[in-house]
Coordinates of C-alpha atoms in Angstrom, one line a residue:
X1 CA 9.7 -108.9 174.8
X2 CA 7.6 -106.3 177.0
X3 CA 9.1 -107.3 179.8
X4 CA 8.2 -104.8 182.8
X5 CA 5.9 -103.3 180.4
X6 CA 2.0 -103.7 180.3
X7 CA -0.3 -104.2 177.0
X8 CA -3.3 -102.3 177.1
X9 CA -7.0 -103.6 175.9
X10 CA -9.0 -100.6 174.9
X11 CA -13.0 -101.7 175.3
X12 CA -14.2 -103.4 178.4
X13 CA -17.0 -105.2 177.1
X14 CA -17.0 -109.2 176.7
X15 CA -14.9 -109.6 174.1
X16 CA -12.4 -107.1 175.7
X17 CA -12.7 -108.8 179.1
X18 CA -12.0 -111.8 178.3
X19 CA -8.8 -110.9 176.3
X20 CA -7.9 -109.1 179.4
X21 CA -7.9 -112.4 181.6
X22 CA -6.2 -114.3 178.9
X23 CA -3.3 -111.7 178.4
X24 CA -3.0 -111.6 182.4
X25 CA -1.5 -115.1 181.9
X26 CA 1.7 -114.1 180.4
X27 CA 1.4 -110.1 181.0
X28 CA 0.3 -107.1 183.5
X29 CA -2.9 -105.5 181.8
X30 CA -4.2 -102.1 181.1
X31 CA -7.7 -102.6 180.3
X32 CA -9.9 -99.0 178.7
X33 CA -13.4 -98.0 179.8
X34 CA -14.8 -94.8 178.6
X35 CA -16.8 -94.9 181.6
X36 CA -15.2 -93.7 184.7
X37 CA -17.7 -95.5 187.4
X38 CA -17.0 -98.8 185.4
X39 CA -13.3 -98.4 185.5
X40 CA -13.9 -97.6 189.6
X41 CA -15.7 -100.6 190.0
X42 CA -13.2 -102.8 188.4
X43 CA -10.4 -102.0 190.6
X44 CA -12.7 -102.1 193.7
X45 CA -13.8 -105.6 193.1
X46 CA -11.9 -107.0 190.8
X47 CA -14.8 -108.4 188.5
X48 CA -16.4 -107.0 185.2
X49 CA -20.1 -108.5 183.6
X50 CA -20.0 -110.9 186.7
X51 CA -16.3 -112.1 185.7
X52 CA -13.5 -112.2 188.8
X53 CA -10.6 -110.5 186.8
X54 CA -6.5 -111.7 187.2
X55 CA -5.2 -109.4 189.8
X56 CA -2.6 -108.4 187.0
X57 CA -5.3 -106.5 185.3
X58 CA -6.1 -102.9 186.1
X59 CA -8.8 -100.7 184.4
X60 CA -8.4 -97.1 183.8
X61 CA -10.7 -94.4 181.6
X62 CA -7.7 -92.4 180.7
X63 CA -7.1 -93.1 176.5
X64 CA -3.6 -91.3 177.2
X65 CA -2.2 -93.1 180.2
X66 CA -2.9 -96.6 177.8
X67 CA -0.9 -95.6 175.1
X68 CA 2.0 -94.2 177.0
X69 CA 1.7 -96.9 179.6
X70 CA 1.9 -99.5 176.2
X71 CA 3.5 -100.3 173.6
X72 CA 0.8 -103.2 172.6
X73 CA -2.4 -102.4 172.3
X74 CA -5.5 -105.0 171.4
X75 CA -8.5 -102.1 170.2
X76 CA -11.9 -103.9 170.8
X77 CA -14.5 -101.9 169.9
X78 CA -17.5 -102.2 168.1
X79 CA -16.8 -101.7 164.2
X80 CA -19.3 -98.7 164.1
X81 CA -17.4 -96.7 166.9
X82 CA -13.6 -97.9 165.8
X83 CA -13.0 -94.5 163.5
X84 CA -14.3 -92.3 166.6
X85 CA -12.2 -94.5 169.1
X86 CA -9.2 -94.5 166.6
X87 CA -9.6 -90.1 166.3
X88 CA -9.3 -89.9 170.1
X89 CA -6.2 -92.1 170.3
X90 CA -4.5 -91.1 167.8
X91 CA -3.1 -88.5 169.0
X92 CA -1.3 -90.4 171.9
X93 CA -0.4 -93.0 169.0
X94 CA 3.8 -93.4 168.0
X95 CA 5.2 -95.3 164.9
X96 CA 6.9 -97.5 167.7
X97 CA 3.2 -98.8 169.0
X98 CA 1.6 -102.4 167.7
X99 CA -1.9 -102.0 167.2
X100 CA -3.9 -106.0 167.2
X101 CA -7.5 -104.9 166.9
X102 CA -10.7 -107.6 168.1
X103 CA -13.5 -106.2 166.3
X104 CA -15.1 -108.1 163.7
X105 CA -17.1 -105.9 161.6
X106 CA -16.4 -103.7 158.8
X107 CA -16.5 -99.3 158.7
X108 CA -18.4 -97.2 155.9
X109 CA -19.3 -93.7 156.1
X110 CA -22.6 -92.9 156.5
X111 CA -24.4 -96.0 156.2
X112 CA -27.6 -95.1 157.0
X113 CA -28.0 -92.8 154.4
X114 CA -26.9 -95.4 151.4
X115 CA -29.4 -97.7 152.9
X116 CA -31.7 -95.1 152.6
X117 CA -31.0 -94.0 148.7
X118 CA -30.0 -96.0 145.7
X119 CA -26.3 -94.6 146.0
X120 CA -23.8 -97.9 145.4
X121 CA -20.8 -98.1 147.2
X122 CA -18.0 -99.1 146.4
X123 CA -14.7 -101.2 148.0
X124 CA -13.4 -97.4 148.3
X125 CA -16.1 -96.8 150.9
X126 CA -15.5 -100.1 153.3
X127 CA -12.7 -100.1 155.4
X128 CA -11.5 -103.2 157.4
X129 CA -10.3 -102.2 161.3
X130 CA -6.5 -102.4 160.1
X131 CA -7.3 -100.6 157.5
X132 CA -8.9 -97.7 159.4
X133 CA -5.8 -98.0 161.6
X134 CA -3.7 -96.6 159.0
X135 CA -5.7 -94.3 157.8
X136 CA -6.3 -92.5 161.1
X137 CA -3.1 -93.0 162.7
X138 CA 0.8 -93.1 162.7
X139 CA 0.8 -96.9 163.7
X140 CA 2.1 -99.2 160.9
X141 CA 2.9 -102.7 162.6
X142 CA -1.1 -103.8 162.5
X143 CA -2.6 -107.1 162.9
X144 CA -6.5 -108.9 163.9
X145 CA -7.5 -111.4 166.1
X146 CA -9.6 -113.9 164.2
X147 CA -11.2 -117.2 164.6
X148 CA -13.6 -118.9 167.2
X149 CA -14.0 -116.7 170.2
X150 CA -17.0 -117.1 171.4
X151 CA -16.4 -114.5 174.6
X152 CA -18.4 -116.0 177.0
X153 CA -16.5 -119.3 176.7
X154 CA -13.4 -117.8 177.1
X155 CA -14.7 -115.8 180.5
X156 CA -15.2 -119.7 181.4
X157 CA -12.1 -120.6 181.0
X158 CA -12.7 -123.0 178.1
X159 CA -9.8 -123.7 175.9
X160 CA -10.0 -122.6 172.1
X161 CA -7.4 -121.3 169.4
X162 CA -7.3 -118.0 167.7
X163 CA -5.4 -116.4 164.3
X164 CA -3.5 -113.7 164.4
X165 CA -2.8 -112.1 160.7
X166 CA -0.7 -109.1 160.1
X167 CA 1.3 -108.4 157.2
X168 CA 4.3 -108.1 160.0
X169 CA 5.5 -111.5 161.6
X170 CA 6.9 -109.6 164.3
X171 CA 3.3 -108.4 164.9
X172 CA 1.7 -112.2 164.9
X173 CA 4.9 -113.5 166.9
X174 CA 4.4 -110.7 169.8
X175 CA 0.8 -111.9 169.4
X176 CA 1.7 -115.1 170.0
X177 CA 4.0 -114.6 172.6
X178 CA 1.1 -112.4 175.3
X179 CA -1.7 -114.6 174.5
X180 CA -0.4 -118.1 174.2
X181 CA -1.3 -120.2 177.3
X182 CA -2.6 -123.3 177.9
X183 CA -6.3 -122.8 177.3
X184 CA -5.5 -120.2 173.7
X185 CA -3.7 -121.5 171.1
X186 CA -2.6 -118.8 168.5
X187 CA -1.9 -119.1 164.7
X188 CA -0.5 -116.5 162.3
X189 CA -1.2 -115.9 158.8
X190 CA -0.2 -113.2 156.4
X191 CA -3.4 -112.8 154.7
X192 CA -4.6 -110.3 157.1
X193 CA -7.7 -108.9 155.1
X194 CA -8.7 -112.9 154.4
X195 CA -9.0 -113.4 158.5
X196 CA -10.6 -109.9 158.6
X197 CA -13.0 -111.0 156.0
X198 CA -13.7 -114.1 157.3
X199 CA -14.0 -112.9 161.0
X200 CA -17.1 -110.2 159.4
X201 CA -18.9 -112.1 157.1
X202 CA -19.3 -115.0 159.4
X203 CA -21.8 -113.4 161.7
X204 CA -24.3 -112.9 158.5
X205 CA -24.3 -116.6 158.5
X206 CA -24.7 -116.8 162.1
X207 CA -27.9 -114.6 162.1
X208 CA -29.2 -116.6 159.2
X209 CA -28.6 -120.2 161.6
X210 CA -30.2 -118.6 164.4
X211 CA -33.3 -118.0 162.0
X212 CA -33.3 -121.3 161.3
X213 CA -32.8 -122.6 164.9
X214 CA -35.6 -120.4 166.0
X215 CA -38.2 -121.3 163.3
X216 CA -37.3 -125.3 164.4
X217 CA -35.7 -126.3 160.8
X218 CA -33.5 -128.8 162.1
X219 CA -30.0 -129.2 161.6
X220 CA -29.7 -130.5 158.0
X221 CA -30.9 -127.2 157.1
X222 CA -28.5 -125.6 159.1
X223 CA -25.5 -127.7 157.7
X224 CA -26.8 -126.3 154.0
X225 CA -26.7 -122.8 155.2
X226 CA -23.4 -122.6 156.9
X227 CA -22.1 -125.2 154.0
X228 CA -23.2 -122.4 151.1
X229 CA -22.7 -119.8 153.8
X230 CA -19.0 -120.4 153.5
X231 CA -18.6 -120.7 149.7
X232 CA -20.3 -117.0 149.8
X233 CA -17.9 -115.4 152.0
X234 CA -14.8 -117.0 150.3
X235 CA -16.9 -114.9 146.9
X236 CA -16.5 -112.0 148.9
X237 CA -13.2 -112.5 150.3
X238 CA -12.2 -113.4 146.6
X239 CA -13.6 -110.5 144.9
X240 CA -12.0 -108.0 147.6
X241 CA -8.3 -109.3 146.8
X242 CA -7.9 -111.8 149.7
X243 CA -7.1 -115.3 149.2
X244 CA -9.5 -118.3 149.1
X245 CA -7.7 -120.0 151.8
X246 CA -8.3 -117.6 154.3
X247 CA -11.8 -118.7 154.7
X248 CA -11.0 -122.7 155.2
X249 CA -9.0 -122.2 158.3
X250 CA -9.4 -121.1 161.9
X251 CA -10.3 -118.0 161.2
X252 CA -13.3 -119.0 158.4
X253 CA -14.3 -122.1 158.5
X254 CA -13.6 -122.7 162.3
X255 CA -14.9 -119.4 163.2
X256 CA -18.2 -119.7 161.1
X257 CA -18.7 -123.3 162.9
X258 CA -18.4 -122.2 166.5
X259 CA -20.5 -118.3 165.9
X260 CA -23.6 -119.9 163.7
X261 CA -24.1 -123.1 166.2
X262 CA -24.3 -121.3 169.8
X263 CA -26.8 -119.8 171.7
X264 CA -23.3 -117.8 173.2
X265 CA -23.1 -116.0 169.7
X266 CA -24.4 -112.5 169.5
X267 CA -25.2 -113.1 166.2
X268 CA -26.9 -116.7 166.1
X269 CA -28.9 -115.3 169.2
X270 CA -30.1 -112.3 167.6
X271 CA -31.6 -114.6 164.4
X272 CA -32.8 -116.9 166.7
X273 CA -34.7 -114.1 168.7
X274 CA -35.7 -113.2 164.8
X275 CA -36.9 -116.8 164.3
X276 CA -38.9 -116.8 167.1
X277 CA -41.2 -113.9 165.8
X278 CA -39.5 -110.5 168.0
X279 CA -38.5 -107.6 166.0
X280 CA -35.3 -106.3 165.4
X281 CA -35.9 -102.9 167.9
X282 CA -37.1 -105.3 170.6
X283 CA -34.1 -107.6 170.1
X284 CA -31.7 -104.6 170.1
X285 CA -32.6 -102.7 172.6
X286 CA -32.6 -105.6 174.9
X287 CA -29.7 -107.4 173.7
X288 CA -26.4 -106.6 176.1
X289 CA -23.7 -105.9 173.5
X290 CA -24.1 -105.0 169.8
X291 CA -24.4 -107.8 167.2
X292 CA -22.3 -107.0 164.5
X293 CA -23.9 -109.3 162.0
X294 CA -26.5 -106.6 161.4
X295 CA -24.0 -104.1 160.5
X296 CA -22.3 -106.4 157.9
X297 CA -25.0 -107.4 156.2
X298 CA -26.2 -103.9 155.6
X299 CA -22.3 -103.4 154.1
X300 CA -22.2 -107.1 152.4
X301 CA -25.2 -106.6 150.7
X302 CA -24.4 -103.6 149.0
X303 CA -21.1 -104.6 148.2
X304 CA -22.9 -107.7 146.3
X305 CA -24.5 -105.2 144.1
X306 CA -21.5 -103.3 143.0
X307 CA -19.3 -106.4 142.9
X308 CA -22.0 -108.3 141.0
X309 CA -21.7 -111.6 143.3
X310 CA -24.1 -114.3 143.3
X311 CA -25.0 -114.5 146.8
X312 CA -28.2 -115.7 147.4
X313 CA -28.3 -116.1 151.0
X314 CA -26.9 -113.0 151.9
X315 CA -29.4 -111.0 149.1
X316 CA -32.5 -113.3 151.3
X317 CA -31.2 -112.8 154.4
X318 CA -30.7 -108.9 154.4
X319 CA -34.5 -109.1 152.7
X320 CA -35.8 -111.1 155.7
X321 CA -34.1 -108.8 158.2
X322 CA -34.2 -105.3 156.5
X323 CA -37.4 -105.1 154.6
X324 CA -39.1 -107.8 156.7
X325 CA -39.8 -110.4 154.1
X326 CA -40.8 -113.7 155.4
X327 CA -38.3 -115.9 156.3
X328 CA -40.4 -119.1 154.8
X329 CA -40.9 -117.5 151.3
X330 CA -36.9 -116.8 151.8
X331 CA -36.2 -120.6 152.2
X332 CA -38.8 -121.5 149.8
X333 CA -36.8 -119.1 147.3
X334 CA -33.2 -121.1 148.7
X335 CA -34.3 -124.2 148.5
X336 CA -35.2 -123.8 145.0
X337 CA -32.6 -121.9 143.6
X338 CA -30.3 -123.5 141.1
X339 CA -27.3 -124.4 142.3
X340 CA -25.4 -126.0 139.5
X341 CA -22.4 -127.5 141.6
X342 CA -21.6 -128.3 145.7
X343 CA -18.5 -126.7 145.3
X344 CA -18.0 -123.6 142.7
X345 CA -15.9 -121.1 144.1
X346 CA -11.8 -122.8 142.7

């Protein structure tokens, strides 16, 4: 399969890097910059964010040469620029091409004016990236990468294990077969809006550990959160037709772990930065690459309202980072709050 052919990586960021270096095992790789300068740079030294890259990798800034060049292609993109990146590829896009997306988020239209007025939305108006796929372009075969990436241990060449899901096995077996190598193990499951699920809703829980970690509650604490944490994304995951199961594999459970217990996480970094008293615009506009816990929990929370879930950490959490209520009266509030059962979501 590919054979003589190249799979392209559209976003050069961390994430997109270090898929790059880990496809360069098995494949020759096309990796996207918007940027032209970057792209330059990339093929003149042969590193990207202070990474050497495989000399099978080559970056380009031409959307059109990647598509025809590829017939796989691994979108990783920030959730809140996937539509815009999907618009200007779609044209260039053939129902023969694979689309695996990277980016854990989720899309809504015009989010900053529902935060900003008591409109409600609905599951009509969030759109996981494979969904958003289909709806923008003529590609069918889709499928996500899921599960504990943390990109900087990757670039480091430490060995983890990802999950592909697509409803196509031919998608998660091509999967398998350009990014299996010693250091990446790959899985496959069918419940492809369960690993997308999981692979979003994970980073809330991350920024709400890094809170904790910054504020010096200690690690029992954090075991609650990501412990409740979990039954409230499988709430989520349940009420927006996935299956429960989803959320106790790789791609939940094992994702959540690794993402709300590093300082390498976007997200627990940014609620650590929280925890340790800077704001949200300092913490953003000095922070590298997006973290796309912020997003979610903006989208999560108002998906709680119209769904009618009890999530209590998610409703604190978006308090404590939206409408800056104190993070102590939030745990006060957790602490106390009556949980009838450990486990209540079967």
């Amino acid at each position: 399969m590919l054979q003589g052919q190249k799979v392209g990586i559209i976003g050069a960021g961390s994430f997109g890097t270090a898929i790059a270096n880990l496809l360069a095992y098995n494949v020759d790789v096309l990796l996207y910059s918007r940027k032209a300068d970057l792209s330059r740079q990339i093929n003149e030294t042969r590193q990207n964010l202070g990474v050497v890259l495989s000399d099978r990798v080559t970056a380009t800034n031409d959307l059109q040469e990647v598509a025809e060049s590829c017939t796989l292609l691994f979108p990783v993109v920030p959730s809140e620029s996937f539509r815009n990146m999907m618009r200007y590829l779609s044209p260039y896009l053939r129902p023969y091409h694979i689309i695996i997306h990277g980016t854990k988020g989720l899309d809504t239209p015009d989010l900053a004016s529902v935060m900003a007025t008591d409109k409600m939305i609905t599951r009509k108006d969030v759109h996981t990236m494979s969904e958003v796929v289909l709806q923008e372009s003529v590609v069918r075969r889709v499928g996500c990468l899921s599960g504990p990436n943390l990109a900087q241990e990757i670039l480091e060449g430490l060995p983890t294990a990802t999950v592909i899901g697509s409803n196509y096995n031919e998608v998660i077996e091509l999967g398998k077969a350009v990014l299996s190598s010693r250091v990446f193990h790959v899985f496959g499951t069918n419940d492809i809006l369960g690993a997308e699920l999981a692979g979003a809703l994970k980073n809330i829980i991350a920024i709400g550990s890094g809170i904790l970690k910054g504020k010096s509650y200690g690690k029992n604490l954090q075991a609650m959160l990501i412990t409740r944490g979990l039954i409230e994304m499988t709430r989520f995951g349940i009420a927006m037709g996935s299956t429960h199961s989803a959320f106790f594999g790789t791609a939940g459970i094992g994702d959540l772990i690794a993402t709300a217990t590093s300082k390498k996480s976007r997200n627990f970094t940014f609620g650590y930065r929280l925890g340790q008293g800077e704001s949200i615009q300092a913490i953003q506009s000095t922070m590298p690459e997006l973290a796309e816990g912020v997003r979610t929990l903006s989208i999560a929370f108002q998906l709680a309202k119209y769904y009618k879930l009890h999530v209590p950490i998610t409703n604190m959490l978006y308090k404590v980072v939206f409408e800056g209520f104190e993070f102590d009266r939030a745990m006060d509030f957790l602490m106390t709050y009556p949980y009838d059962v450990d486990v209540d979501i079967f």
